[in-house]
mmCIF file of C-alpha atoms and ligand atoms in Angstrom:
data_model
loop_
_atom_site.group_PDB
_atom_site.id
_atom_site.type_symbol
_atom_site.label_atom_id
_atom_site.label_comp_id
_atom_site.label_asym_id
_atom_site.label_seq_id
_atom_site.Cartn_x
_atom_site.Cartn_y
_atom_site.Cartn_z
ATOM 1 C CA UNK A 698 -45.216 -166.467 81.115
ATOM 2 C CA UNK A 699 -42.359 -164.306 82.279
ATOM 3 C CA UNK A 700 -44.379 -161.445 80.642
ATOM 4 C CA UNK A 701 -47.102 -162.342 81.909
ATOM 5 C CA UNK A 702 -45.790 -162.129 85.658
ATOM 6 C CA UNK A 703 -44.497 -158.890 85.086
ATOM 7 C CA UNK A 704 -48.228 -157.790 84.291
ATOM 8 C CA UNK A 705 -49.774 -159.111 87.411
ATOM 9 C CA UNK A 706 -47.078 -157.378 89.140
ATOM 10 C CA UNK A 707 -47.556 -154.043 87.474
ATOM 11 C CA UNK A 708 -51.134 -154.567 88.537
ATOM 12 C CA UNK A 709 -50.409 -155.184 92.069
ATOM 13 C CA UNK A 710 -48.878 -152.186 92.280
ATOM 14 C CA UNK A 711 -51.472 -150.080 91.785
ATOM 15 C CA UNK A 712 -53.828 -152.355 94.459
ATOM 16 C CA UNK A 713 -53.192 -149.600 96.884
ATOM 17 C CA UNK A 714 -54.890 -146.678 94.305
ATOM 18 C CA UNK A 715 -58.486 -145.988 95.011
ATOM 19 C CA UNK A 716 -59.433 -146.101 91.053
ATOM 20 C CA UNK A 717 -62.178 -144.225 89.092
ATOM 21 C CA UNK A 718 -64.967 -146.459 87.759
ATOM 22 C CA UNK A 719 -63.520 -148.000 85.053
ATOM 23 C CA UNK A 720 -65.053 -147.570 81.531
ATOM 24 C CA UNK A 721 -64.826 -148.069 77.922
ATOM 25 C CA UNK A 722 -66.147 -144.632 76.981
ATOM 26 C CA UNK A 723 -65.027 -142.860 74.524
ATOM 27 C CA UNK A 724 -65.178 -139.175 75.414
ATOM 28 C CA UNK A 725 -66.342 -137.398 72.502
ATOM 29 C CA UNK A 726 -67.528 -134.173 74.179
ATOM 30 C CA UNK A 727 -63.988 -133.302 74.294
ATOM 31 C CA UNK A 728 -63.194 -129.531 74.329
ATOM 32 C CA UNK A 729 -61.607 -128.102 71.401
ATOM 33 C CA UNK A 730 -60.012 -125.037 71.202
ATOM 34 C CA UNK A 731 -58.984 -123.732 67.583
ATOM 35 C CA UNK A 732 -56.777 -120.767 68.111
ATOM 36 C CA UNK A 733 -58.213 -118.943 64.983
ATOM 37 C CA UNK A 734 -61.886 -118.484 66.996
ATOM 38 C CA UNK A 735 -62.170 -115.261 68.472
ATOM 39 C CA UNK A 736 -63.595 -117.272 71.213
ATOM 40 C CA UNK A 737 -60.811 -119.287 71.773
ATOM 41 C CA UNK A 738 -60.291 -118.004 75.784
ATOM 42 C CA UNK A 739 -63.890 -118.559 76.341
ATOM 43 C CA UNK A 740 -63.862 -122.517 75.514
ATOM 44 C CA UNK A 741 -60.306 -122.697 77.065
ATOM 45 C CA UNK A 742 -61.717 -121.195 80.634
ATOM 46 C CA UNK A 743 -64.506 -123.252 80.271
ATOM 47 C CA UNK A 744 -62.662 -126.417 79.353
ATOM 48 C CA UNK A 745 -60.689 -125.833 82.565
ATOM 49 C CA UNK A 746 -63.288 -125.421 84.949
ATOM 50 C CA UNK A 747 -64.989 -128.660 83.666
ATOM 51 C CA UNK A 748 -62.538 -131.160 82.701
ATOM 52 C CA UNK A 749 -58.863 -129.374 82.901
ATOM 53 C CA UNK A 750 -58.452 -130.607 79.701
ATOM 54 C CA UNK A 751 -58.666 -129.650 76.278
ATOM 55 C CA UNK A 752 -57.555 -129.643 72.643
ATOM 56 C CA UNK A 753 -55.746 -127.662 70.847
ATOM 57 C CA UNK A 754 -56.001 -127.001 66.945
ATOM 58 C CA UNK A 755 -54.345 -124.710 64.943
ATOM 59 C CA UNK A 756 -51.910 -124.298 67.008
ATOM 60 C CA UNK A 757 -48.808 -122.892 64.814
ATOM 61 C CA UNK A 758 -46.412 -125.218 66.061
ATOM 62 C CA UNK A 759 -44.652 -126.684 62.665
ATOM 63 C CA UNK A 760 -45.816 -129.904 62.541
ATOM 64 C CA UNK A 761 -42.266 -130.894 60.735
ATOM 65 C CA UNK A 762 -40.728 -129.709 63.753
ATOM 66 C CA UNK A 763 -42.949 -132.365 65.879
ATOM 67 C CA UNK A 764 -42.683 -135.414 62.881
ATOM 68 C CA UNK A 765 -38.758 -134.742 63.148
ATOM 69 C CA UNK A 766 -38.553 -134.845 66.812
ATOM 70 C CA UNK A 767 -40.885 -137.994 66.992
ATOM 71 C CA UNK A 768 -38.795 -139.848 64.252
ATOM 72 C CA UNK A 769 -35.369 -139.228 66.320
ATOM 73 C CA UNK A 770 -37.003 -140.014 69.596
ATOM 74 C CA UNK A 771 -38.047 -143.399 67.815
ATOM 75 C CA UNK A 772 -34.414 -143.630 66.575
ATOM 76 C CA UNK A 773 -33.343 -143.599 70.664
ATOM 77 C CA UNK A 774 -36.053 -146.184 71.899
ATOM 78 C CA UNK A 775 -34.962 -148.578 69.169
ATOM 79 C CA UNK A 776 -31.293 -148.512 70.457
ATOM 80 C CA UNK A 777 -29.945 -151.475 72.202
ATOM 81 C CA UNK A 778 -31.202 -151.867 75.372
ATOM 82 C CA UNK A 779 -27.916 -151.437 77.082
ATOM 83 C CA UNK A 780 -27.084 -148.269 75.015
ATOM 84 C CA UNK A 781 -30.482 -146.786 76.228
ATOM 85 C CA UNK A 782 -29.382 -147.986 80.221
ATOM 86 C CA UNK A 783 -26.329 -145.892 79.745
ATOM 87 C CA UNK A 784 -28.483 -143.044 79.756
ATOM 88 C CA UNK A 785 -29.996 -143.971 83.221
ATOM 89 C CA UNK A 786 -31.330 -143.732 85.870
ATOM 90 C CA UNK A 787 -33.487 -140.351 85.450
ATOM 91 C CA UNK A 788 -32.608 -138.358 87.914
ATOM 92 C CA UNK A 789 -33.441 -135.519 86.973
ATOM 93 C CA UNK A 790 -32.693 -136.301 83.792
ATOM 94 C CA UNK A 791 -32.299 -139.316 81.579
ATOM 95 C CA UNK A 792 -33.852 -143.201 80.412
ATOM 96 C CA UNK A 793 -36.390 -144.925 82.364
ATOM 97 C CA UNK A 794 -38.140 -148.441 81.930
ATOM 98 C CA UNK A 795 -40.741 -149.182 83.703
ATOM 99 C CA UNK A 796 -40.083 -147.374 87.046
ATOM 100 C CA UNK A 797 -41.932 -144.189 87.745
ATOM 101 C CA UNK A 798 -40.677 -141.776 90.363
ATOM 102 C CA UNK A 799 -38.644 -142.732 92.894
ATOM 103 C CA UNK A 800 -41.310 -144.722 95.309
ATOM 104 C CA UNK A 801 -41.770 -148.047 93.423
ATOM 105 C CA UNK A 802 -44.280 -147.149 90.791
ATOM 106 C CA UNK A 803 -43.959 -149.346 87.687
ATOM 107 C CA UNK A 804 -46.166 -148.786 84.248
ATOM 108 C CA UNK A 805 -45.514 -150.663 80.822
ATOM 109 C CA UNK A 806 -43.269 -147.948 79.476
ATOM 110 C CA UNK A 807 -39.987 -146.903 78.616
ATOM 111 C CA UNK A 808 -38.756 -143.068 78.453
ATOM 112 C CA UNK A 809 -36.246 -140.107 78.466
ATOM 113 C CA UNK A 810 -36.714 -137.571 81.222
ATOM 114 C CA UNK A 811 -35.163 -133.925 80.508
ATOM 115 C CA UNK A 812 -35.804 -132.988 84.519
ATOM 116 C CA UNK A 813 -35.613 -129.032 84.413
ATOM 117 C CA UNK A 814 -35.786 -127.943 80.478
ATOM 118 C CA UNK A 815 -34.841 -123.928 81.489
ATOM 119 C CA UNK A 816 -31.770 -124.367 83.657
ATOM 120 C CA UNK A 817 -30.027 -126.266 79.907
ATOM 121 C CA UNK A 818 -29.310 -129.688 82.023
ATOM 122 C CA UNK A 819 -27.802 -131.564 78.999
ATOM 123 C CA UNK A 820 -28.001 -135.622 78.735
ATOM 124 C CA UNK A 821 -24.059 -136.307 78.240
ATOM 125 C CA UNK A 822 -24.089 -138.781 75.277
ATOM 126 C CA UNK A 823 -27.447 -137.348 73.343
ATOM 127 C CA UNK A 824 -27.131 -136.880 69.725
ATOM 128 C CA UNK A 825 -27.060 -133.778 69.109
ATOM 129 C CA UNK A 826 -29.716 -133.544 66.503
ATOM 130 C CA UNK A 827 -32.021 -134.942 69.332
ATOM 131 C CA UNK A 828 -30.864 -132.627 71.850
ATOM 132 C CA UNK A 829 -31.365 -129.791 69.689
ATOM 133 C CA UNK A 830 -34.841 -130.915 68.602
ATOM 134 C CA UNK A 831 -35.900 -131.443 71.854
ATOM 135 C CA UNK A 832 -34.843 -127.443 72.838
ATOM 136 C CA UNK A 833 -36.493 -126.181 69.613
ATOM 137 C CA UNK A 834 -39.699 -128.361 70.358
ATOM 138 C CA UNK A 835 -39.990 -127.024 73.827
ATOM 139 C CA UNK A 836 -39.501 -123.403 73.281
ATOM 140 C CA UNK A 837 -42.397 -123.560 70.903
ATOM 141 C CA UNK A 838 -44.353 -125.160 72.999
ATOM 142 C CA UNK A 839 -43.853 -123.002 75.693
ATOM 143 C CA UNK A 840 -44.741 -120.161 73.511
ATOM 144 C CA UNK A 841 -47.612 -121.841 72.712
ATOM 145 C CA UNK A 842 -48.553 -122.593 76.890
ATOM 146 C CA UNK A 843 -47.788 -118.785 77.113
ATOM 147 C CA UNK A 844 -50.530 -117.730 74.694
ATOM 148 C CA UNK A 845 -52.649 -120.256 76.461
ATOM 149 C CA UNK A 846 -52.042 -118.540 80.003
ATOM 150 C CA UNK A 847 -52.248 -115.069 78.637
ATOM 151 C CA UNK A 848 -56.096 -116.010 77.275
ATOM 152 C CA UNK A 849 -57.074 -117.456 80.521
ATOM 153 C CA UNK A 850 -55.685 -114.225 82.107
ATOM 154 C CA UNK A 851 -57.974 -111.899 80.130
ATOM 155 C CA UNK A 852 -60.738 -114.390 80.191
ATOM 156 C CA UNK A 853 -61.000 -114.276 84.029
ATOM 157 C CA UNK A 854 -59.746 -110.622 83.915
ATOM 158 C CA UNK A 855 -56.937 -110.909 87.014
ATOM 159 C CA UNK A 856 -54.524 -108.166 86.038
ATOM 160 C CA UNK A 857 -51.075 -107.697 83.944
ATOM 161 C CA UNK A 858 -51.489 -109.582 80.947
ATOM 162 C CA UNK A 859 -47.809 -111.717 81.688
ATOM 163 C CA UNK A 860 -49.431 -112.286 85.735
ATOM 164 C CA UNK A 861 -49.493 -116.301 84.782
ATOM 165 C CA UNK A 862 -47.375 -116.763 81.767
ATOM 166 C CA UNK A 863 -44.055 -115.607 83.541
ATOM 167 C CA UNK A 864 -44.536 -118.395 85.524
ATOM 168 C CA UNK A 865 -43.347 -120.279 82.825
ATOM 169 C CA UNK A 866 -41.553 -117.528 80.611
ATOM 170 C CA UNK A 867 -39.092 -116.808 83.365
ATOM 171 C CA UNK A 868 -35.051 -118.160 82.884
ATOM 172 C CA UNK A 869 -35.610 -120.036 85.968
ATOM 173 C CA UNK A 870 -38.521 -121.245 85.371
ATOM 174 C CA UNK A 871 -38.628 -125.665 86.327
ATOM 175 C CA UNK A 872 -40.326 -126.456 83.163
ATOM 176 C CA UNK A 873 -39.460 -130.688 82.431
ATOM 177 C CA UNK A 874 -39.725 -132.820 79.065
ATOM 178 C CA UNK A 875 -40.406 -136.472 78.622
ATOM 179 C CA UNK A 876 -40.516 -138.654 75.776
ATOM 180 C CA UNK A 877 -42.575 -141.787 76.417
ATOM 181 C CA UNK A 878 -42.683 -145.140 74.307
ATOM 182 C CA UNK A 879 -45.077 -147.697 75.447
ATOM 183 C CA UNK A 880 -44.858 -150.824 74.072
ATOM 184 C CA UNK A 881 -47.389 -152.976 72.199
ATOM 185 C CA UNK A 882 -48.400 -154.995 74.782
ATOM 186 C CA UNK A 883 -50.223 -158.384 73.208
ATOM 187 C CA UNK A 884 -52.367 -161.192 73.776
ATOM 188 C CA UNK A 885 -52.659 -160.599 77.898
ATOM 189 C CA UNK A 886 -54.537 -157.813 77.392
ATOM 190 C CA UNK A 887 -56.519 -157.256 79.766
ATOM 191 C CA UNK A 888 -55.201 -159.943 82.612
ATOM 192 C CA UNK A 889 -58.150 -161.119 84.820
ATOM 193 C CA UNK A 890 -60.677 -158.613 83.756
ATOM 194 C CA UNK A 891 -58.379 -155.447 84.434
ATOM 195 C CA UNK A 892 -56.515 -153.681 81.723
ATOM 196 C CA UNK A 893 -52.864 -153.262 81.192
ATOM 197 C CA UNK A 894 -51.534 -149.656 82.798
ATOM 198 C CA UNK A 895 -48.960 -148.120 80.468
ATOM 199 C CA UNK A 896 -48.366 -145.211 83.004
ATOM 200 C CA UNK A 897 -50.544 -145.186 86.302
ATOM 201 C CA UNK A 898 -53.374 -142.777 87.441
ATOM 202 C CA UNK A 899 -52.280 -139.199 88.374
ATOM 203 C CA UNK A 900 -52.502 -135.343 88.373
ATOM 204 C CA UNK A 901 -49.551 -133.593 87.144
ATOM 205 C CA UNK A 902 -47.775 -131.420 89.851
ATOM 206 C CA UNK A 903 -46.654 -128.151 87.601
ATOM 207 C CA UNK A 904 -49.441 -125.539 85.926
ATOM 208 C CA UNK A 905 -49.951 -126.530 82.968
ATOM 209 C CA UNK A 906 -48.831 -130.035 80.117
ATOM 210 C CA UNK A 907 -48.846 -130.156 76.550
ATOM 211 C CA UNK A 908 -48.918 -133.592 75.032
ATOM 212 C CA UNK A 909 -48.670 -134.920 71.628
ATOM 213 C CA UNK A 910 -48.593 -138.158 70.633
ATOM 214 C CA UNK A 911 -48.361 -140.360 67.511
ATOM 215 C CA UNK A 912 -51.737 -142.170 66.249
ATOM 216 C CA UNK A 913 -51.977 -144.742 69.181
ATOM 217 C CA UNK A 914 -55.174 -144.838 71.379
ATOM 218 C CA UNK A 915 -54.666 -144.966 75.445
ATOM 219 C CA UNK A 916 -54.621 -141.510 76.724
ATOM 220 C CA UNK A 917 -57.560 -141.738 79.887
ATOM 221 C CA UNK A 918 -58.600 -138.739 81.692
ATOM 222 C CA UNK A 919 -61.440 -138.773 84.962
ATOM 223 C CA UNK A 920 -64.878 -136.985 84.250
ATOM 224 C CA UNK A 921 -65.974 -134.928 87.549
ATOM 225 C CA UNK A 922 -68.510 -137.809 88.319
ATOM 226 C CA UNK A 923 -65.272 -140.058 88.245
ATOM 227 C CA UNK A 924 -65.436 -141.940 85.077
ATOM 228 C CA UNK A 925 -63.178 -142.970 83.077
ATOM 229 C CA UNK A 926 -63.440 -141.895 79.236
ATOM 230 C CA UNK A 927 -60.949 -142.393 76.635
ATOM 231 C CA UNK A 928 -59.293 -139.809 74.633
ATOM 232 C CA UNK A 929 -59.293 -140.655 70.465
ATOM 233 C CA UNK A 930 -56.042 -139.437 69.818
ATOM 234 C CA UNK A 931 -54.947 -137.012 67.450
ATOM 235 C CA UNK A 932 -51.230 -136.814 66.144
ATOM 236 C CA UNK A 933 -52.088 -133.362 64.838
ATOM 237 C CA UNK A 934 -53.205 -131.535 67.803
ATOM 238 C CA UNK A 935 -52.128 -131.135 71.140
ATOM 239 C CA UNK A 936 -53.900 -131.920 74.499
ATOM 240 C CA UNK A 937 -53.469 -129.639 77.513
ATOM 241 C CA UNK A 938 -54.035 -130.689 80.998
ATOM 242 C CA UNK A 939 -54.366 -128.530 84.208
ATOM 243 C CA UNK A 940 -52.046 -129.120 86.640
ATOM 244 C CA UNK A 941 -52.114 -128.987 90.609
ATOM 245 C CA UNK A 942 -50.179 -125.700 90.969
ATOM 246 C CA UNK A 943 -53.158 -124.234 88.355
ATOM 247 C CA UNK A 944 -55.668 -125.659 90.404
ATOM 248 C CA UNK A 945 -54.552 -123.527 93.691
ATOM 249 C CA UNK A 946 -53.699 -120.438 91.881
ATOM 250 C CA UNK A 947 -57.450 -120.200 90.785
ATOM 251 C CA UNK A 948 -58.460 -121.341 94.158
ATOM 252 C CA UNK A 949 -60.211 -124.844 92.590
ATOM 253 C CA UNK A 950 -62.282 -123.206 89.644
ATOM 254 C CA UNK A 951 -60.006 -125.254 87.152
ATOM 255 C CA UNK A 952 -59.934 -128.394 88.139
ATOM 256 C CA UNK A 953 -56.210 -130.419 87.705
ATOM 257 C CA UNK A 954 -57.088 -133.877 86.274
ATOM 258 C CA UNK A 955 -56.619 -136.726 86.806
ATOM 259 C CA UNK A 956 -55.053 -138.971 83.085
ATOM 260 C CA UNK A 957 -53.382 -142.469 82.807
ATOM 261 C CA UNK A 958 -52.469 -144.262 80.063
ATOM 262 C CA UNK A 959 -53.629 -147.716 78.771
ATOM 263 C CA UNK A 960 -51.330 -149.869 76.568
ATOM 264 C CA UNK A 961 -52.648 -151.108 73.226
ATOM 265 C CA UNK A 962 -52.304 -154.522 72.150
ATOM 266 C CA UNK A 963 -50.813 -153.856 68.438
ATOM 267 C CA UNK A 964 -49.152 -150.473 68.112
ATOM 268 C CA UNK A 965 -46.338 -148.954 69.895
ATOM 269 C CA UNK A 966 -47.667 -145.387 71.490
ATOM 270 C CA UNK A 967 -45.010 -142.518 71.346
ATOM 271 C CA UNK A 968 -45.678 -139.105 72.920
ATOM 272 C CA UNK A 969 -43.975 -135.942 73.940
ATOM 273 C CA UNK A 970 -44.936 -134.039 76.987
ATOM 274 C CA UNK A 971 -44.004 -130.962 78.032
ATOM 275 C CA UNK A 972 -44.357 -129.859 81.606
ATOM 276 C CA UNK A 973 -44.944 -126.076 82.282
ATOM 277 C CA UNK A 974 -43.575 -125.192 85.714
ATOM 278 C CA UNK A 975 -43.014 -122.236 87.712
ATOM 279 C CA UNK A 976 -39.453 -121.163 89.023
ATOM 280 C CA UNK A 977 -38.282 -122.928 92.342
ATOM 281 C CA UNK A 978 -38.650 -120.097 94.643
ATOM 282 C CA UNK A 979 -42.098 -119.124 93.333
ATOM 283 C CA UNK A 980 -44.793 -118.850 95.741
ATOM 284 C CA UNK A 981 -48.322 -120.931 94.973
ATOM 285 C CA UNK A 982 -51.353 -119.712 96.184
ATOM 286 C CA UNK A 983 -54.797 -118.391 94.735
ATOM 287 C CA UNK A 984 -54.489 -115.033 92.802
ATOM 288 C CA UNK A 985 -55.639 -112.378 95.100
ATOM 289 C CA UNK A 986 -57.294 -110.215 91.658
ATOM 290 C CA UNK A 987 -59.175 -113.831 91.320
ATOM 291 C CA UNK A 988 -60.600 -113.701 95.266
ATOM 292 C CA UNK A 989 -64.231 -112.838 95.459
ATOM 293 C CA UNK A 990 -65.469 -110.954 98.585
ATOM 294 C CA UNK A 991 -64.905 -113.665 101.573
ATOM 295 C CA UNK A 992 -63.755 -116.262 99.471
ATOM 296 C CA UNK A 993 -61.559 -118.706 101.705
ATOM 297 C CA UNK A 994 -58.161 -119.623 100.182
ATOM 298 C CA UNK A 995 -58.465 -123.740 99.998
ATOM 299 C CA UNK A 996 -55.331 -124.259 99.844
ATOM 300 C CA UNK A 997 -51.926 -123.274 102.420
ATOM 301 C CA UNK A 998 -49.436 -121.201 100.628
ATOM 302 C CA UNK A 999 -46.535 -123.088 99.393
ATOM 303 C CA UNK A 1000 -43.000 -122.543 97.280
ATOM 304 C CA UNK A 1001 -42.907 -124.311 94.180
ATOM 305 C CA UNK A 1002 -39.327 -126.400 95.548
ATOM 306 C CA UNK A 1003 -41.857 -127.161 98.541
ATOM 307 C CA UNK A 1004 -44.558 -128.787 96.675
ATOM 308 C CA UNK A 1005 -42.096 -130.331 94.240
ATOM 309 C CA UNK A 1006 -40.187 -132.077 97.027
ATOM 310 C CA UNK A 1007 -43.678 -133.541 98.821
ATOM 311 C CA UNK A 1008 -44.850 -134.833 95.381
ATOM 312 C CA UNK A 1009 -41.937 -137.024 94.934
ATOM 313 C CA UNK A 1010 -42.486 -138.494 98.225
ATOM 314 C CA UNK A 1011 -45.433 -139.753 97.068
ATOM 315 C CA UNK A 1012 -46.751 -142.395 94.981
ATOM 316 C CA UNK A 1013 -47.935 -141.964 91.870
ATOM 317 C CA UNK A 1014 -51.653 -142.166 91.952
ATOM 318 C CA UNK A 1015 -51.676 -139.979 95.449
ATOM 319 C CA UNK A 1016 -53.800 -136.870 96.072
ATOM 320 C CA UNK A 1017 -50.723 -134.361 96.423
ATOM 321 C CA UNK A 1018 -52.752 -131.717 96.888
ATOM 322 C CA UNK A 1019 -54.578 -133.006 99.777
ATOM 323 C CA UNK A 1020 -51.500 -132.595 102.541
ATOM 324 C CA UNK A 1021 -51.819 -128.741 101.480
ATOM 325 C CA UNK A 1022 -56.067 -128.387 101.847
ATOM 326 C CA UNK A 1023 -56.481 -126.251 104.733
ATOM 327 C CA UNK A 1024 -59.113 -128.100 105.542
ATOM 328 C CA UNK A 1025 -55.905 -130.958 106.384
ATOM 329 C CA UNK A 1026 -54.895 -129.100 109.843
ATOM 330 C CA UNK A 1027 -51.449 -127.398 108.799
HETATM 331 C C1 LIG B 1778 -46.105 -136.708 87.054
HETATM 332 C C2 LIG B 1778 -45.910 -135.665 85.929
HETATM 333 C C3 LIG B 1778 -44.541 -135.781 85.235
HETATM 334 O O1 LIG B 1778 -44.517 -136.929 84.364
HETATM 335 C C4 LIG B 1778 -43.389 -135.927 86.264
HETATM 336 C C5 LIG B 1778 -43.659 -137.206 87.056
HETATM 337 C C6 LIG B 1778 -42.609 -137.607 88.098
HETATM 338 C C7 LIG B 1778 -41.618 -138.647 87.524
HETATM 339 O O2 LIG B 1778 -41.973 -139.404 86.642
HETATM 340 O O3 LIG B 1778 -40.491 -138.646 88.035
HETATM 341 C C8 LIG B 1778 -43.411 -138.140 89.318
HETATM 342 C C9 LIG B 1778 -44.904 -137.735 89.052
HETATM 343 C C10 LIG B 1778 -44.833 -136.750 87.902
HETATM 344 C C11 LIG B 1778 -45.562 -137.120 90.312
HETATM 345 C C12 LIG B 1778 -45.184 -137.796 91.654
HETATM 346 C C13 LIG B 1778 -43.753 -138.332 91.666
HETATM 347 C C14 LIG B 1778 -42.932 -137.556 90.642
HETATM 348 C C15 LIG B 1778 -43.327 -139.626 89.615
HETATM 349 C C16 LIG B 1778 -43.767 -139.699 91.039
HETATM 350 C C17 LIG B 1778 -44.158 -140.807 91.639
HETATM 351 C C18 LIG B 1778 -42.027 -135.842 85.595
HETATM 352 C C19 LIG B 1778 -43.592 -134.916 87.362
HETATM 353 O O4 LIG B 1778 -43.119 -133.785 87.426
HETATM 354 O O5 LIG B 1778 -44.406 -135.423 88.337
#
């Protein structure tokens, strides 16, 4: 009953969140991108234009690397509750349950924030084999979200090579980590015809995310038309989203989009996302080598510490980009 409560209450708080159509879809016409085709950049520019999202296979990340780091983050979320509290609250960085963000957003998970991955913010009291996974995982993966960048840069053709990846190469670059656990979440699944939200409705702030999770379904993204289609999941690969910063540096042709995640009933969902953001003082706004003849910029310029401080003002499921449109009267 108790549990139940808590579910109607998670649900309440999303009331306020104008929702896609929800659906049961699976989406099979997901993009993959397998970094061995010569054609890789094409798909990935593609991919981002139509769905800012896509898969990634062959990716050359060790995959040990990635089973280690999931075992010892399982290792953390099965510590006593009040051991994993002592890592809290996560601001920037440490344990979370339930609460989202600082504005009252709840979601049926538990997790460990690393808030800014580049300027070495250590979690006093980490073991050190999971603090030193967690470092090895990310630079990997931001080699990885380099290669990405550099692809889309000769894809669209807009100049130096690094013009987009030393966004996220740089020392100072505000790159974050999370580790997410979300609960099986039984028997009141779904509560009065809605389904359980393990983390709420949203577009991610920075360029571009990596995630990878274990075998567990839930992972949602919104089609264009504004459907909801699920995401089979795939502990081998790893999913990329655009995010907002992306979406006003190409002046809207890739599209940041809009995920949430959906408990399951039976099996606990573990994933690892890595957050590829620019440095603090960088300046957002549409590539100038991207800018056709006349084209309108859509969006004001704005520094990276500017945008980061509005978005967590905001609720969760919020259009963040919206306060910048210039179309919004700044
Ligand atoms: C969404 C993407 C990342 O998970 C995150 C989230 C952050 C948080 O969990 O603290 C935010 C959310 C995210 C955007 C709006 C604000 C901030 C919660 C929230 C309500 C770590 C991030 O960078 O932005």
């Amino acid at each position: 009953m108790e549990v139940l409560s808590q579910t109607v209450n998670i649900l309440d708080n999303f009331n306020h969140i104008k929702t896609c159509k929800p659906s049961s879809r699976i989406f099979t016409a997901i993009p993959v991108v397998d970094f061995s085709d010569p054609d890789a950049k094409t798909k990935i520019v593609e991919a981002c234009k139509e769905f800012g999202f896509f898969k990634v296979i062959n990716h050359r990340v060790p995959i040990e690397l990635v089973a280690k780091l999931e075992s010892e983050a399982v290792k953390f979320f099965n510590l006593s509750q009040s051991d994993k509290e002592n890592f809290g609250p996560p601001n920037p960085c440490g344990y979370g349950n339930r609460k989202i963000g600082p504005n009252g957003d709840v979601g049926w998970v538990e997790y460990l924030l690393f808030g800014s991955m580049n300027a070495q913010l250590i979690l006093p009291g980490i073991s050190e084999n999971l603090w030193s996974l967690v470092n090895d995982y990310v630079s990997a993966v931001r080699n990885m979200v380099c290669e990405v960048l550099e692809m889309i840069t000769e894809e669209l053709k807009i100049g130096p090579k690094d013009v987009l990846s030393r966004l996220i190469k740089d020392e100072k670059s505000d790159s974050c980590f999370r580790l997410n656990r979300y609960p099986p979440c039984p028997e009141i699944q779904p509560v009065n015809g809605r389904t359980l939200i393990g983390f709420g409705e949203h577009t991610d702030p920075q360029i571009l995310s990596v995630l990878r999770s274990n075998n567990t379904s839930g992972l949602q993204i919104c089609l264009q038309d504004g459907t909801w289609v699920s995401v089979p999941p795939d502990h081998s690969s790893f999913f990329f989203n655009v995010g907002d910063s992306l979406q006003v540096i190409t002046n809207g042709r890739f599209r940041s989009v809009r995920h949430r995640l959906l408990t399951h009933s039976l099996k606990s969902r573990v994933s690892m996302v890595y957050f590829g953001g620019p440095p603090l003082s960088e300046k957002i706004t549409a590539l100038s080598s991207l800018m056709e003849d006349g084209e309108e910029r859509l969006y004001e310029e704005f520094t990276w510490s500017e945008y980061k401080k509005s978005a967590y003002k905001t609720r969760l499921g919020e259009n963040r980009l919206g306060l910048f449109e210039k179309s919004a009267g700044h």
